[in-house]
Structures are given as structure tokens and as C-alpha cells.
Amino acid sequence: MGIRDVQGRLELRLDELLARAGHIGADLLGLHSADLDEAAVEVEADEALLGQSALLELEIAQVRGALSRLKSGDYGVCISCGAEIAPARLEAMPEAAQCLACADLRGKP
Ligand SMILES: [Zn+2]
């Protein structure tokens, strides 16, 4: 996979994520029902949306980070240890900023 393909994939992903974030934002701004029972359900739904939107923000930041590393020529190099990230990992997750070993370490308590 060439750098150009990666950039295309990341840009598409960013568009998709931004569109989803926009929908969630619009839902959150929607007016709540006057009916109390329904309003309670909507508050719960809002909490779920907020959780989703936090995840989206994180993904957007990762994709933007990957795009800026592409520009600076640091793409594909682990931001923690400086090792080259395995091509298979980048293929599966083009926004990966860390090699598998460092990502594993981070995921553990
Ligand atoms: Zn690493």
C-alpha cells in the first residue's frame, strides 16, 4: 500500500468520522420531550451519544495525527519507541501511531 493510498483512506475516514460527529452533535442539540418518561429515555440516549462522541473525537484526533505524520514523513514509525510499525498493522489500522508492542503495553494496567 503506497503513501498516497494511505492518505486517501485516512481522508475518507476523517470525512466519515466528522459526518458522524456532526449527526451526534445535531442529535444532542435536539429538543427534549415535555413528557417526563420520554425525557428520561432521551437523557439516557444522550449519555450514550456523549460516550460515542468522545470515542469519535479520539478517533478523529488519531486520524488527524496520522495525516500530519504523513506530511512530516514520520508516518509508519512508532511514536513511542521509534521502531517501524508492521505494514500489516498499518493496513488494518492506518491511523496507528504505535507499534504493536507499545500499543499492547499501553493497553495493560
Ligand atoms: Zn513502539
PDB file of C-alpha atoms in Angstrom, residues 15-79:
ATOM      1  CA  ASP A  15     -14.769  12.728   6.430  1.00  0.00           C
ATOM      2  CA  GLU A  16     -16.843   9.807   7.662  1.00  0.00           C
ATOM      3  CA  LEU A  17     -15.950  10.456  11.309  1.00  0.00           C
ATOM      4  CA  LEU A  18     -16.644  14.179  11.021  1.00  0.00           C
ATOM      5  CA  ALA A  19     -20.021  13.453   9.408  1.00  0.00           C
ATOM      6  CA  ARG A  20     -20.903  11.061  12.241  1.00  0.00           C
ATOM      7  CA  ALA A  21     -19.744  13.568  14.855  1.00  0.00           C
ATOM      8  CA  GLY A  22     -21.933  16.185  13.161  1.00  0.00           C
ATOM      9  CA  HIS A  23     -25.006  13.941  13.359  1.00  0.00           C
ATOM     10  CA  ILE A  24     -24.382  13.204  17.020  1.00  0.00           C
ATOM     11  CA  GLY A  25     -23.942  16.904  17.730  1.00  0.00           C
ATOM     12  CA  ALA A  26     -27.259  17.634  15.998  1.00  0.00           C
ATOM     13  CA  ASP A  27     -28.996  14.881  17.999  1.00  0.00           C
ATOM     14  CA  LEU A  28     -27.622  16.245  21.247  1.00  0.00           C
ATOM     15  CA  LEU A  29     -28.905  19.695  20.430  1.00  0.00           C
ATOM     16  CA  GLY A  30     -32.383  18.329  19.664  1.00  0.00           C
ATOM     17  CA  LEU A  31     -35.195  19.421  21.937  1.00  0.00           C
ATOM     18  CA  HIS A  32     -36.301  17.056  24.652  1.00  0.00           C
ATOM     19  CA  SER A  33     -39.884  15.877  25.043  1.00  0.00           C
ATOM     20  CA  ALA A  34     -42.129  17.520  27.594  1.00  0.00           C
ATOM     21  CA  ASP A  35     -43.258  14.046  28.625  1.00  0.00           C
ATOM     22  CA  LEU A  36     -41.146  13.089  31.670  1.00  0.00           C
ATOM     23  CA  ASP A  37     -40.862   9.367  30.884  1.00  0.00           C
ATOM     24  CA  GLU A  38     -39.790  10.063  27.382  1.00  0.00           C
ATOM     25  CA  ALA A  39     -37.429  12.754  28.527  1.00  0.00           C
ATOM     26  CA  ALA A  40     -35.716  10.261  30.864  1.00  0.00           C
ATOM     27  CA  VAL A  41     -35.203   7.853  27.975  1.00  0.00           C
ATOM     28  CA  GLU A  42     -33.768  10.684  25.936  1.00  0.00           C
ATOM     29  CA  VAL A  43     -31.348  11.648  28.692  1.00  0.00           C
ATOM     30  CA  GLU A  44     -30.065   8.081  28.716  1.00  0.00           C
ATOM     31  CA  ALA A  45     -29.744   8.174  24.965  1.00  0.00           C
ATOM     32  CA  ASP A  46     -27.834  11.441  25.272  1.00  0.00           C
ATOM     33  CA  GLU A  47     -25.375   9.838  27.668  1.00  0.00           C
ATOM     34  CA  ALA A  48     -24.777   7.063  25.156  1.00  0.00           C
ATOM     35  CA  LEU A  49     -24.335   9.684  22.447  1.00  0.00           C
ATOM     36  CA  LEU A  50     -21.837  11.582  24.587  1.00  0.00           C
ATOM     37  CA  GLY A  51     -19.847   8.381  25.044  1.00  0.00           C
ATOM     38  CA  GLN A  52     -19.901   7.793  21.302  1.00  0.00           C
ATOM     39  CA  SER A  53     -18.934  11.335  20.594  1.00  0.00           C
ATOM     40  CA  ALA A  54     -15.933  11.088  22.950  1.00  0.00           C
ATOM     41  CA  LEU A  55     -14.799   7.971  21.087  1.00  0.00           C
ATOM     42  CA  LEU A  56     -15.299   9.727  17.777  1.00  0.00           C
ATOM     43  CA  GLU A  57     -13.245  12.707  18.952  1.00  0.00           C
ATOM     44  CA  LEU A  58     -10.460  10.330  19.891  1.00  0.00           C
ATOM     45  CA  GLU A  59     -10.560   8.616  16.504  1.00  0.00           C
ATOM     46  CA  ILE A  60     -10.666  11.955  14.704  1.00  0.00           C
ATOM     47  CA  ALA A  61      -7.565  13.040  16.634  1.00  0.00           C
ATOM     48  CA  GLN A  62      -5.796   9.780  15.732  1.00  0.00           C
ATOM     49  CA  VAL A  63      -6.626  10.094  12.044  1.00  0.00           C
ATOM     50  CA  ARG A  64      -5.553  13.757  12.006  1.00  0.00           C
ATOM     51  CA  GLY A  65      -2.328  12.759  13.754  1.00  0.00           C
ATOM     52  CA  ALA A  66      -1.661  10.103  11.121  1.00  0.00           C
ATOM     53  CA  LEU A  67      -2.308  12.606   8.309  1.00  0.00           C
ATOM     54  CA  SER A  68       0.113  15.089   9.830  1.00  0.00           C
ATOM     55  CA  ARG A  69       2.744  12.352  10.266  1.00  0.00           C
ATOM     56  CA  LEU A  70       2.274  11.515   6.592  1.00  0.00           C
ATOM     57  CA  LYS A  71       3.034  15.135   5.731  1.00  0.00           C
ATOM     58  CA  SER A  72       6.063  15.334   8.003  1.00  0.00           C
ATOM     59  CA  GLY A  73       7.414  11.968   6.792  1.00  0.00           C
ATOM     60  CA  ASP A  74       7.135  10.280  10.193  1.00  0.00           C
ATOM     61  CA  TYR A  75       4.305   8.015   9.134  1.00  0.00           C
ATOM     62  CA  GLY A  76       4.712   4.335   9.926  1.00  0.00           C
ATOM     63  CA  VAL A  77       7.197   4.980  12.727  1.00  0.00           C
ATOM     64  CA  CYS A  78       6.140   4.256  16.302  1.00  0.00           C
ATOM     65  CA  ILE A  79       5.736   7.492  18.276  1.00  0.00           C
TER      66      ILE A  79
END
